[in-house]
Amino acid sequence: MSAVSPLAPKVFPELAQVAGVEIATHAAGIRYTGRDDVLIVRMPENTAVAGVFTQSLCASAPVDWCKRILPSGRARALVVNSGNANAFTGSAGESATALTASVIAHALGVAPDEIHLASTGVIGESLPEDVLSAELPLAAKALEPSSAVSWSAAANAIRTTDTFAKGASETTPSGATVTGIAKGSGMIAPDMATMLGFVFTDASVDPAVLQQLLSRSTVGSYNRITVDSDTSTSDTVLLFATGAGDTPPVTSIDDPAAAELQHALDVVNLDLAHQIVRDGEGASKFVEVTVQGATSEESASTIALAIANSPLVKTAIAAEDANWGRLVMAVGKAGEPANRDDLKIWIGDELVAEDGMQSPTYDEALATAHLQHDDVVVRVDVGVGDHSATVWTCDLTH
């Protein structure tokens, strides 16, 4: 493991138990020695599941497996391994996913197509089937109800180049619990999901409604982060609703309880997404980029990502250099509507540019002082509409 990111939280949060969720972690030795690298989560009968996955044309075998079984809307278990992505592994990858599901199905007494899978790590290496056959049953024997301790173990078991474990919890006003864990550090520019994210709630939710909630939540969280502009082959976010809590069933997206759950889910997913950015490989700054005055939210997002993904912008921020011309460049290259002569740019609270030139009130020392903070805020008004979007990224260091 690398040294912990300077942007990491001080401690891993105490995540709330989710009724019906059982967790086990295990050191299978797939790639790492002396640490857990397998996670198994068991859930009760009739647990609903929703998912979003990478749009990469080189998706991993576990992504293909999950996309195939997701339409049933039901799940009994989740199995995750770290250290090997089981991506670009051909028929061997398909065989390893089928074996994993079969072994766990036998151990738990459930159907293979009720088991969702995810793998993360090195691309292009086959998973060792002898290890899976021998170690997965041992892992399944260690299942215990979710707790602060087991959530921490779960978040650590799915790490690869991550320098810290990532987790978040939220409770709705009605008392439903939402708890999630995620992993990610490099190859981060999600194209609908994140590297790996697993979120659980004890609410009872219709699968179709659950999918709507997750798809909506993804737009403003995982799809608004970038570390290095590269989309993973393994991006997967799965949301499970056990129905083991005490809240009334959510059967319609128009149900007031659905709005409560949406808010809690958004809070958890945005927290996890931010933690992924804070663990960007080599990051020293957490950067928020907001674009306003755009013709649409999509246009604002495209411009914001052009800024956030620019190596010149990212290196200037790393150097604490208020080189605002690079921001002008990034807006101009985005290919979206923008009015050069109405463009306004702020670094922190300092108005840098307006009316097609440097602002007469601009104080470079104040902009530089803001860039010396761990958290940096850049804001741009492109002057052509009423829509806005925010994305989050990190700087680009040595």
Short mmCIF file of N, CA, C and O in Angstrom, two decimals, residues 123-250:
data_model
loop_
_atom_site.label_atom_id
_atom_site.label_comp_id
_atom_site.label_asym_id
_atom_site.label_seq_id
_atom_site.Cartn_x
_atom_site.Cartn_y
_atom_site.Cartn_z
N ILE A 123 -5.40 -5.90 -15.12
CA ILE A 123 -6.12 -6.30 -16.32
C ILE A 123 -5.29 -7.33 -17.10
O ILE A 123 -4.07 -7.19 -17.21
N GLY A 124 -5.95 -8.36 -17.65
CA GLY A 124 -5.28 -9.28 -18.57
C GLY A 124 -4.73 -10.55 -17.95
O GLY A 124 -4.07 -11.33 -18.64
N GLU A 125 -5.00 -10.78 -16.66
CA GLU A 125 -4.54 -12.01 -16.01
C GLU A 125 -5.74 -12.82 -15.56
O GLU A 125 -6.69 -12.28 -14.98
N SER A 126 -5.70 -14.12 -15.81
CA SER A 126 -6.81 -14.99 -15.42
C SER A 126 -6.85 -15.20 -13.91
O SER A 126 -5.80 -15.28 -13.25
N LEU A 127 -8.07 -15.29 -13.36
CA LEU A 127 -8.21 -15.62 -11.95
C LEU A 127 -7.85 -17.10 -11.75
O LEU A 127 -8.26 -17.95 -12.55
N PRO A 128 -7.10 -17.43 -10.70
CA PRO A 128 -6.72 -18.84 -10.46
C PRO A 128 -7.93 -19.63 -9.94
O PRO A 128 -8.37 -19.46 -8.81
N GLU A 129 -8.46 -20.53 -10.77
CA GLU A 129 -9.68 -21.24 -10.40
C GLU A 129 -9.46 -22.20 -9.23
O GLU A 129 -10.38 -22.45 -8.44
N ASP A 130 -8.25 -22.74 -9.08
CA ASP A 130 -7.99 -23.62 -7.95
C ASP A 130 -8.08 -22.86 -6.64
O ASP A 130 -8.59 -23.38 -5.63
N VAL A 131 -7.62 -21.59 -6.65
CA VAL A 131 -7.70 -20.76 -5.45
C VAL A 131 -9.16 -20.44 -5.15
O VAL A 131 -9.60 -20.49 -3.98
N LEU A 132 -9.91 -20.09 -6.17
CA LEU A 132 -11.33 -19.79 -5.96
C LEU A 132 -12.06 -20.98 -5.36
O LEU A 132 -12.83 -20.84 -4.39
N SER A 133 -11.83 -22.15 -5.90
CA SER A 133 -12.52 -23.36 -5.42
C SER A 133 -12.18 -23.67 -3.97
O SER A 133 -13.03 -24.11 -3.19
N ALA A 134 -10.92 -23.45 -3.60
CA ALA A 134 -10.47 -23.78 -2.25
C ALA A 134 -10.82 -22.71 -1.22
O ALA A 134 -11.18 -23.03 -0.08
N GLU A 135 -10.71 -21.45 -1.61
CA GLU A 135 -10.80 -20.37 -0.62
C GLU A 135 -12.20 -19.78 -0.45
O GLU A 135 -12.56 -19.33 0.64
N LEU A 136 -13.01 -19.76 -1.50
CA LEU A 136 -14.33 -19.13 -1.39
C LEU A 136 -15.23 -19.82 -0.36
O LEU A 136 -15.92 -19.13 0.41
N PRO A 137 -15.25 -21.16 -0.29
CA PRO A 137 -16.08 -21.78 0.76
C PRO A 137 -15.62 -21.41 2.17
O PRO A 137 -16.45 -21.28 3.08
N LEU A 138 -14.31 -21.23 2.35
CA LEU A 138 -13.81 -20.82 3.66
C LEU A 138 -14.29 -19.42 4.00
O LEU A 138 -14.67 -19.13 5.15
N ALA A 139 -14.29 -18.54 3.01
CA ALA A 139 -14.77 -17.18 3.24
C ALA A 139 -16.24 -17.18 3.63
O ALA A 139 -16.66 -16.45 4.54
N ALA A 140 -17.03 -18.01 2.96
CA ALA A 140 -18.47 -18.03 3.22
C ALA A 140 -18.79 -18.46 4.65
O ALA A 140 -19.82 -18.07 5.20
N LYS A 141 -17.93 -19.24 5.25
CA LYS A 141 -18.17 -19.72 6.63
C LYS A 141 -18.02 -18.60 7.66
O LYS A 141 -18.44 -18.76 8.80
N ALA A 142 -17.43 -17.47 7.26
CA ALA A 142 -17.15 -16.39 8.22
C ALA A 142 -18.23 -15.32 8.24
O ALA A 142 -18.06 -14.28 8.89
N LEU A 143 -19.34 -15.51 7.53
CA LEU A 143 -20.38 -14.49 7.45
C LEU A 143 -20.94 -14.15 8.83
O LEU A 143 -21.19 -15.03 9.65
N GLU A 144 -21.12 -12.84 9.05
CA GLU A 144 -21.70 -12.35 10.30
C GLU A 144 -22.47 -11.07 10.01
O GLU A 144 -22.23 -10.41 9.00
N PRO A 145 -23.44 -10.71 10.87
CA PRO A 145 -24.24 -9.50 10.62
C PRO A 145 -23.35 -8.26 10.46
O PRO A 145 -22.30 -8.14 11.11
N SER A 146 -23.77 -7.37 9.57
CA SER A 146 -23.00 -6.15 9.34
C SER A 146 -22.85 -5.35 10.62
O SER A 146 -23.75 -5.29 11.46
N SER A 147 -21.68 -4.73 10.76
CA SER A 147 -21.37 -3.91 11.93
C SER A 147 -20.31 -2.91 11.53
O SER A 147 -19.75 -2.99 10.43
N ALA A 148 -20.01 -1.99 12.42
CA ALA A 148 -18.96 -1.00 12.13
C ALA A 148 -17.65 -1.71 11.81
O ALA A 148 -16.90 -1.30 10.91
N VAL A 149 -17.36 -2.79 12.52
CA VAL A 149 -16.11 -3.52 12.32
C VAL A 149 -16.11 -4.24 10.98
O VAL A 149 -15.14 -4.17 10.20
N SER A 150 -17.21 -4.94 10.66
CA SER A 150 -17.23 -5.70 9.41
C SER A 150 -17.31 -4.79 8.19
O SER A 150 -16.77 -5.12 7.13
N TRP A 151 -17.96 -3.62 8.32
CA TRP A 151 -17.96 -2.67 7.19
C TRP A 151 -16.55 -2.19 6.90
O TRP A 151 -16.14 -2.06 5.75
N SER A 152 -15.79 -1.90 7.96
CA SER A 152 -14.41 -1.46 7.78
C SER A 152 -13.58 -2.54 7.10
O SER A 152 -12.80 -2.27 6.18
N ALA A 153 -13.76 -3.78 7.53
CA ALA A 153 -13.04 -4.89 6.91
C ALA A 153 -13.43 -5.04 5.44
O ALA A 153 -12.58 -5.29 4.58
N ALA A 154 -14.72 -4.86 5.15
CA ALA A 154 -15.20 -4.98 3.77
C ALA A 154 -14.59 -3.91 2.88
O ALA A 154 -14.13 -4.19 1.76
N ALA A 155 -14.57 -2.67 3.37
CA ALA A 155 -14.02 -1.56 2.58
C ALA A 155 -12.53 -1.75 2.34
O ALA A 155 -12.00 -1.37 1.29
N ASN A 156 -11.83 -2.34 3.28
CA ASN A 156 -10.40 -2.59 3.11
C ASN A 156 -10.13 -3.76 2.18
O ASN A 156 -9.15 -3.76 1.43
N ALA A 157 -11.00 -4.75 2.18
CA ALA A 157 -10.78 -5.95 1.36
C ALA A 157 -10.86 -5.65 -0.13
O ALA A 157 -10.24 -6.37 -0.93
N ILE A 158 -11.60 -4.62 -0.52
CA ILE A 158 -11.77 -4.34 -1.95
C ILE A 158 -10.75 -3.32 -2.47
O ILE A 158 -10.78 -2.95 -3.64
N ARG A 159 -9.82 -2.88 -1.63
CA ARG A 159 -8.82 -1.89 -2.05
C ARG A 159 -7.78 -2.52 -2.98
O ARG A 159 -7.44 -3.69 -2.86
N THR A 160 -7.27 -1.70 -3.90
CA THR A 160 -6.09 -2.08 -4.69
C THR A 160 -5.03 -1.01 -4.46
O THR A 160 -4.30 -1.05 -3.49
N THR A 161 -4.96 0.00 -5.35
CA THR A 161 -4.00 1.09 -5.13
C THR A 161 -4.55 2.16 -4.20
O THR A 161 -3.86 3.15 -3.93
N ASP A 162 -5.76 1.98 -3.71
CA ASP A 162 -6.33 2.93 -2.74
C ASP A 162 -5.41 3.06 -1.54
O ASP A 162 -4.87 2.06 -1.04
N THR A 163 -5.28 4.28 -1.03
CA THR A 163 -4.46 4.47 0.17
C THR A 163 -5.31 4.52 1.44
O THR A 163 -4.77 4.52 2.54
N PHE A 164 -6.63 4.56 1.28
CA PHE A 164 -7.51 4.47 2.45
C PHE A 164 -8.84 3.85 2.05
O PHE A 164 -9.25 3.90 0.89
N ALA A 165 -9.50 3.24 3.03
CA ALA A 165 -10.80 2.62 2.81
C ALA A 165 -11.88 3.71 2.77
O ALA A 165 -11.75 4.74 3.42
N LYS A 166 -12.94 3.44 2.00
CA LYS A 166 -13.96 4.46 1.75
C LYS A 166 -15.34 3.94 2.14
O LYS A 166 -15.75 2.87 1.68
N GLY A 167 -16.04 4.71 2.97
CA GLY A 167 -17.38 4.32 3.39
C GLY A 167 -18.21 5.52 3.77
O GLY A 167 -17.67 6.59 4.07
N ALA A 168 -19.54 5.37 3.75
CA ALA A 168 -20.45 6.46 4.12
C ALA A 168 -21.79 5.87 4.52
O ALA A 168 -22.19 4.81 4.00
N SER A 169 -22.49 6.54 5.43
CA SER A 169 -23.82 6.11 5.88
C SER A 169 -24.74 7.31 6.00
O SER A 169 -24.29 8.43 6.24
N GLU A 170 -26.03 7.05 5.84
CA GLU A 170 -27.05 8.09 6.01
C GLU A 170 -28.35 7.40 6.41
O GLU A 170 -28.60 6.25 6.04
N THR A 171 -29.17 8.11 7.20
CA THR A 171 -30.47 7.58 7.61
C THR A 171 -31.56 8.52 7.17
O THR A 171 -31.44 9.74 7.31
N THR A 172 -32.64 7.99 6.62
CA THR A 172 -33.76 8.82 6.18
C THR A 172 -34.59 9.26 7.38
O THR A 172 -34.53 8.64 8.45
N PRO A 173 -35.39 10.33 7.24
CA PRO A 173 -36.26 10.75 8.35
C PRO A 173 -37.20 9.64 8.82
O PRO A 173 -37.58 9.60 9.99
N SER A 174 -37.55 8.73 7.91
CA SER A 174 -38.45 7.63 8.29
C SER A 174 -37.71 6.48 8.97
O SER A 174 -38.34 5.55 9.46
N GLY A 175 -36.37 6.54 8.97
CA GLY A 175 -35.59 5.54 9.68
C GLY A 175 -34.93 4.48 8.82
O GLY A 175 -34.35 3.53 9.35
N ALA A 176 -34.98 4.61 7.49
CA ALA A 176 -34.28 3.66 6.63
C ALA A 176 -32.79 3.98 6.63
O ALA A 176 -32.39 5.15 6.59
N THR A 177 -31.97 2.95 6.67
CA THR A 177 -30.52 3.11 6.67
C THR A 177 -29.95 2.89 5.28
O THR A 177 -30.38 1.97 4.57
N VAL A 178 -29.00 3.73 4.89
CA VAL A 178 -28.26 3.56 3.64
C VAL A 178 -26.78 3.58 3.97
O VAL A 178 -26.28 4.56 4.53
N THR A 179 -26.09 2.51 3.66
CA THR A 179 -24.65 2.41 3.94
C THR A 179 -23.94 1.92 2.68
O THR A 179 -24.42 0.99 2.02
N GLY A 180 -22.79 2.55 2.38
CA GLY A 180 -22.06 2.16 1.18
C GLY A 180 -20.57 2.14 1.39
O GLY A 180 -20.04 2.82 2.26
N ILE A 181 -19.89 1.34 0.57
CA ILE A 181 -18.43 1.32 0.51
C ILE A 181 -18.03 1.44 -0.95
O ILE A 181 -18.81 1.14 -1.85
N ALA A 182 -16.83 1.90 -1.19
CA ALA A 182 -16.35 2.06 -2.57
C ALA A 182 -14.84 1.91 -2.60
O ALA A 182 -14.17 1.97 -1.56
N LYS A 183 -14.32 1.69 -3.80
CA LYS A 183 -12.88 1.71 -4.00
C LYS A 183 -12.57 2.42 -5.30
O LYS A 183 -13.36 2.42 -6.25
N GLY A 184 -11.41 3.06 -5.34
CA GLY A 184 -10.98 3.75 -6.54
C GLY A 184 -9.89 4.73 -6.21
O GLY A 184 -9.88 5.34 -5.14
N SER A 185 -8.93 4.87 -7.14
CA SER A 185 -7.81 5.78 -6.93
C SER A 185 -7.26 6.24 -8.27
O SER A 185 -7.04 7.42 -8.49
N GLY A 186 -7.03 5.30 -9.17
CA GLY A 186 -6.59 5.61 -10.53
C GLY A 186 -7.53 5.00 -11.55
O GLY A 186 -8.37 4.18 -11.21
N MET A 187 -7.38 5.38 -12.81
CA MET A 187 -8.29 5.00 -13.88
C MET A 187 -9.70 5.44 -13.50
O MET A 187 -10.66 4.67 -13.50
N ILE A 188 -9.81 6.73 -13.18
CA ILE A 188 -11.07 7.27 -12.66
C ILE A 188 -11.60 8.36 -13.58
O ILE A 188 -11.15 9.51 -13.57
N ALA A 189 -12.56 8.00 -14.40
CA ALA A 189 -13.39 8.96 -15.15
C ALA A 189 -14.64 8.20 -15.51
O ALA A 189 -14.83 7.77 -16.65
N PRO A 190 -15.50 7.97 -14.52
CA PRO A 190 -16.63 7.05 -14.70
C PRO A 190 -17.52 7.45 -15.87
O PRO A 190 -17.81 8.61 -16.08
N ASP A 191 -17.94 6.42 -16.59
CA ASP A 191 -18.85 6.62 -17.72
C ASP A 191 -20.17 5.96 -17.36
O ASP A 191 -20.59 5.03 -17.98
N MET A 192 -20.76 6.38 -16.32
CA MET A 192 -22.05 6.03 -15.74
C MET A 192 -21.94 5.48 -14.33
O MET A 192 -22.92 5.47 -13.62
N ALA A 193 -20.79 5.01 -13.89
CA ALA A 193 -20.70 4.49 -12.53
C ALA A 193 -19.35 4.86 -11.93
O ALA A 193 -18.73 5.82 -12.35
N THR A 194 -18.89 4.13 -10.92
CA THR A 194 -17.57 4.37 -10.38
C THR A 194 -16.73 3.13 -10.53
O THR A 194 -17.18 2.14 -11.07
N MET A 195 -15.54 3.16 -10.01
CA MET A 195 -14.68 2.00 -10.06
C MET A 195 -15.42 0.81 -9.47
O MET A 195 -15.89 -0.03 -10.17
N LEU A 196 -15.58 0.74 -8.18
CA LEU A 196 -16.49 -0.22 -7.57
C LEU A 196 -17.20 0.49 -6.43
O LEU A 196 -16.55 1.14 -5.59
N GLY A 197 -18.51 0.35 -6.38
CA GLY A 197 -19.28 0.93 -5.28
C GLY A 197 -20.44 0.00 -4.95
O GLY A 197 -21.13 -0.49 -5.84
N PHE A 198 -20.62 -0.26 -3.66
CA PHE A 198 -21.68 -1.16 -3.21
C PHE A 198 -22.45 -0.47 -2.09
O PHE A 198 -21.88 -0.13 -1.05
N VAL A 199 -23.73 -0.29 -2.32
CA VAL A 199 -24.57 0.45 -1.38
C VAL A 199 -25.73 -0.45 -0.96
O VAL A 199 -26.31 -1.17 -1.79
N PHE A 200 -26.07 -0.39 0.33
CA PHE A 200 -27.08 -1.27 0.90
C PHE A 200 -28.07 -0.44 1.72
O PHE A 200 -27.68 0.49 2.42
N THR A 201 -29.35 -0.82 1.63
CA THR A 201 -30.37 -0.19 2.46
C THR A 201 -31.28 -1.27 3.01
O THR A 201 -31.49 -2.31 2.37
N ASP A 202 -31.84 -1.02 4.19
CA ASP A 202 -32.79 -1.97 4.77
C ASP A 202 -34.22 -1.65 4.35
O ASP A 202 -35.17 -2.29 4.79
N ALA A 203 -34.40 -0.65 3.49
CA ALA A 203 -35.72 -0.32 2.98
C ALA A 203 -36.23 -1.42 2.05
O ALA A 203 -35.44 -2.15 1.45
N SER A 204 -37.55 -1.50 1.94
CA SER A 204 -38.17 -2.40 0.97
C SER A 204 -38.53 -1.58 -0.25
O SER A 204 -39.34 -0.65 -0.16
N VAL A 205 -37.92 -1.89 -1.39
CA VAL A 205 -38.08 -1.06 -2.58
C VAL A 205 -38.33 -1.97 -3.79
O VAL A 205 -37.62 -2.96 -4.00
N ASP A 206 -39.30 -1.60 -4.59
CA ASP A 206 -39.54 -2.30 -5.85
C ASP A 206 -38.29 -2.19 -6.72
O ASP A 206 -37.69 -1.11 -6.83
N PRO A 207 -37.86 -3.27 -7.35
CA PRO A 207 -36.61 -3.22 -8.15
C PRO A 207 -36.59 -2.14 -9.22
O PRO A 207 -35.54 -1.50 -9.43
N ALA A 208 -37.71 -1.91 -9.89
CA ALA A 208 -37.74 -0.89 -10.93
C ALA A 208 -37.54 0.51 -10.33
O ALA A 208 -36.85 1.35 -10.90
N VAL A 209 -38.13 0.74 -9.16
CA VAL A 209 -37.94 2.02 -8.47
C VAL A 209 -36.51 2.15 -8.00
O VAL A 209 -35.89 3.22 -8.10
N LEU A 210 -35.95 1.06 -7.49
CA LEU A 210 -34.56 1.07 -7.01
C LEU A 210 -33.61 1.45 -8.14
O LEU A 210 -32.67 2.22 -7.94
N GLN A 211 -33.87 0.92 -9.34
CA GLN A 211 -33.02 1.25 -10.49
C GLN A 211 -33.13 2.73 -10.83
O GLN A 211 -32.11 3.38 -11.15
N GLN A 212 -34.32 3.29 -10.77
CA GLN A 212 -34.50 4.72 -11.03
C GLN A 212 -33.72 5.55 -10.02
O GLN A 212 -33.06 6.54 -10.37
N LEU A 213 -33.80 5.16 -8.75
CA LEU A 213 -33.10 5.91 -7.69
C LEU A 213 -31.59 5.89 -7.93
O LEU A 213 -30.91 6.92 -7.82
N LEU A 214 -31.05 4.73 -8.27
CA LEU A 214 -29.60 4.62 -8.47
C LEU A 214 -29.17 5.37 -9.72
O LEU A 214 -28.15 6.09 -9.70
N SER A 215 -29.90 5.23 -10.81
CA SER A 215 -29.52 5.91 -12.06
C SER A 215 -29.52 7.41 -11.87
O SER A 215 -28.62 8.11 -12.36
N ARG A 216 -30.51 7.93 -11.16
CA ARG A 216 -30.55 9.37 -10.89
C ARG A 216 -29.37 9.80 -10.02
O ARG A 216 -28.75 10.83 -10.26
N SER A 217 -29.06 8.98 -9.01
CA SER A 217 -28.00 9.33 -8.08
C SER A 217 -26.63 9.32 -8.74
O SER A 217 -25.75 10.12 -8.40
N THR A 218 -26.45 8.44 -9.69
CA THR A 218 -25.17 8.32 -10.39
C THR A 218 -24.80 9.59 -11.15
O THR A 218 -23.64 9.99 -11.19
N VAL A 219 -25.81 10.23 -11.73
CA VAL A 219 -25.56 11.40 -12.59
C VAL A 219 -24.82 12.51 -11.84
O VAL A 219 -23.87 13.09 -12.36
N GLY A 220 -25.24 12.77 -10.62
CA GLY A 220 -24.65 13.89 -9.88
C GLY A 220 -23.51 13.52 -8.97
O GLY A 220 -22.99 14.37 -8.24
N SER A 221 -23.09 12.27 -9.00
CA SER A 221 -22.01 11.85 -8.10
C SER A 221 -20.87 11.22 -8.90
O SER A 221 -19.91 11.90 -9.27
N TYR A 222 -20.97 9.94 -9.20
CA TYR A 222 -19.87 9.25 -9.86
C TYR A 222 -19.58 9.77 -11.26
O TYR A 222 -18.44 9.78 -11.70
N ASN A 223 -20.62 10.22 -11.95
CA ASN A 223 -20.39 10.74 -13.30
C ASN A 223 -19.89 12.17 -13.30
O ASN A 223 -19.72 12.77 -14.37
N ARG A 224 -19.66 12.72 -12.13
CA ARG A 224 -19.14 14.09 -12.03
C ARG A 224 -17.77 14.12 -11.37
O ARG A 224 -17.35 15.17 -10.87
N ILE A 225 -17.08 12.99 -11.36
CA ILE A 225 -15.71 12.98 -10.83
C ILE A 225 -14.74 12.52 -11.90
O ILE A 225 -15.09 11.77 -12.81
N THR A 226 -13.51 12.99 -11.79
CA THR A 226 -12.45 12.53 -12.68
C THR A 226 -11.10 12.72 -11.98
O THR A 226 -10.87 13.73 -11.32
N VAL A 227 -10.26 11.72 -12.08
CA VAL A 227 -8.89 11.82 -11.58
C VAL A 227 -7.92 11.97 -12.74
O VAL A 227 -7.07 12.84 -12.74
N ASP A 228 -8.09 11.10 -13.75
CA ASP A 228 -7.10 11.06 -14.83
C ASP A 228 -7.74 10.95 -16.22
O ASP A 228 -7.05 10.69 -17.18
N SER A 229 -9.05 11.12 -16.31
CA SER A 229 -9.82 11.10 -17.56
C SER A 229 -9.95 9.71 -18.17
O SER A 229 -10.43 9.59 -19.29
N ASP A 230 -9.57 8.66 -17.44
CA ASP A 230 -9.59 7.31 -17.99
C ASP A 230 -10.69 6.46 -17.34
O ASP A 230 -10.74 6.33 -16.12
N THR A 231 -11.54 5.87 -18.17
CA THR A 231 -12.66 5.06 -17.68
C THR A 231 -12.24 3.60 -17.52
O THR A 231 -11.71 2.99 -18.44
N SER A 232 -12.54 3.03 -16.37
CA SER A 232 -12.14 1.66 -16.06
C SER A 232 -12.96 0.64 -16.85
O SER A 232 -14.09 0.88 -17.24
N THR A 233 -12.36 -0.55 -17.02
CA THR A 233 -13.06 -1.68 -17.62
C THR A 233 -14.03 -2.32 -16.63
O THR A 233 -14.84 -3.17 -17.01
N SER A 234 -13.92 -1.94 -15.37
CA SER A 234 -14.64 -2.66 -14.30
C SER A 234 -15.67 -1.83 -13.57
O SER A 234 -16.28 -2.32 -12.61
N ASP A 235 -15.87 -0.58 -13.96
CA ASP A 235 -16.78 0.31 -13.23
C ASP A 235 -18.13 -0.35 -12.94
O ASP A 235 -18.84 -0.77 -13.86
N THR A 236 -18.45 -0.46 -11.67
CA THR A 236 -19.70 -1.09 -11.24
C THR A 236 -20.20 -0.43 -9.97
O THR A 236 -19.44 -0.25 -9.02
N VAL A 237 -21.47 -0.06 -9.96
CA VAL A 237 -22.14 0.35 -8.72
C VAL A 237 -23.39 -0.51 -8.58
O VAL A 237 -24.21 -0.57 -9.50
N LEU A 238 -23.51 -1.19 -7.46
CA LEU A 238 -24.68 -2.01 -7.18
C LEU A 238 -25.37 -1.49 -5.92
O LEU A 238 -24.70 -1.15 -4.94
N LEU A 239 -26.68 -1.43 -5.97
CA LEU A 239 -27.50 -0.98 -4.84
C LEU A 239 -28.44 -2.12 -4.46
O LEU A 239 -29.19 -2.62 -5.31
N PHE A 240 -28.39 -2.52 -3.20
CA PHE A 240 -29.21 -3.61 -2.70
C PHE A 240 -30.19 -3.10 -1.65
O PHE A 240 -29.80 -2.34 -0.76
N ALA A 241 -31.45 -3.54 -1.73
CA ALA A 241 -32.47 -3.17 -0.75
C ALA A 241 -33.00 -4.45 -0.12
O ALA A 241 -33.70 -5.23 -0.78
N THR A 242 -32.65 -4.68 1.15
CA THR A 242 -32.97 -5.96 1.79
C THR A 242 -34.43 -6.06 2.21
O THR A 242 -34.96 -7.18 2.36
N GLY A 243 -35.08 -4.93 2.48
CA GLY A 243 -36.46 -4.97 2.97
C GLY A 243 -36.58 -5.46 4.39
O GLY A 243 -37.69 -5.77 4.86
N ALA A 244 -35.46 -5.54 5.13
CA ALA A 244 -35.47 -6.09 6.48
C ALA A 244 -35.66 -5.02 7.55
O ALA A 244 -35.63 -5.33 8.75
N GLY A 245 -35.86 -3.77 7.14
CA GLY A 245 -36.08 -2.69 8.10
C GLY A 245 -37.55 -2.55 8.46
O GLY A 245 -38.38 -3.39 8.11
N ASP A 246 -37.87 -1.45 9.15
CA ASP A 246 -39.23 -1.24 9.65
C ASP A 246 -40.00 -0.19 8.86
O ASP A 246 -41.10 0.20 9.26
N THR A 247 -39.46 0.28 7.75
CA THR A 247 -40.13 1.33 7.00
C THR A 247 -41.08 0.73 5.97
O THR A 247 -40.88 -0.38 5.50
N PRO A 248 -42.15 1.47 5.59
CA PRO A 248 -43.12 0.95 4.62
C PRO A 248 -42.48 0.72 3.26
O PRO A 248 -41.51 1.40 2.89
N PRO A 249 -42.99 -0.23 2.49
CA PRO A 249 -42.44 -0.50 1.16
C PRO A 249 -42.54 0.72 0.23
O PRO A 249 -43.50 1.48 0.31
N VAL A 250 -41.52 0.88 -0.61
CA VAL A 250 -41.52 1.95 -1.61
C VAL A 250 -41.85 1.29 -2.95
O VAL A 250 -41.05 0.53 -3.50
#
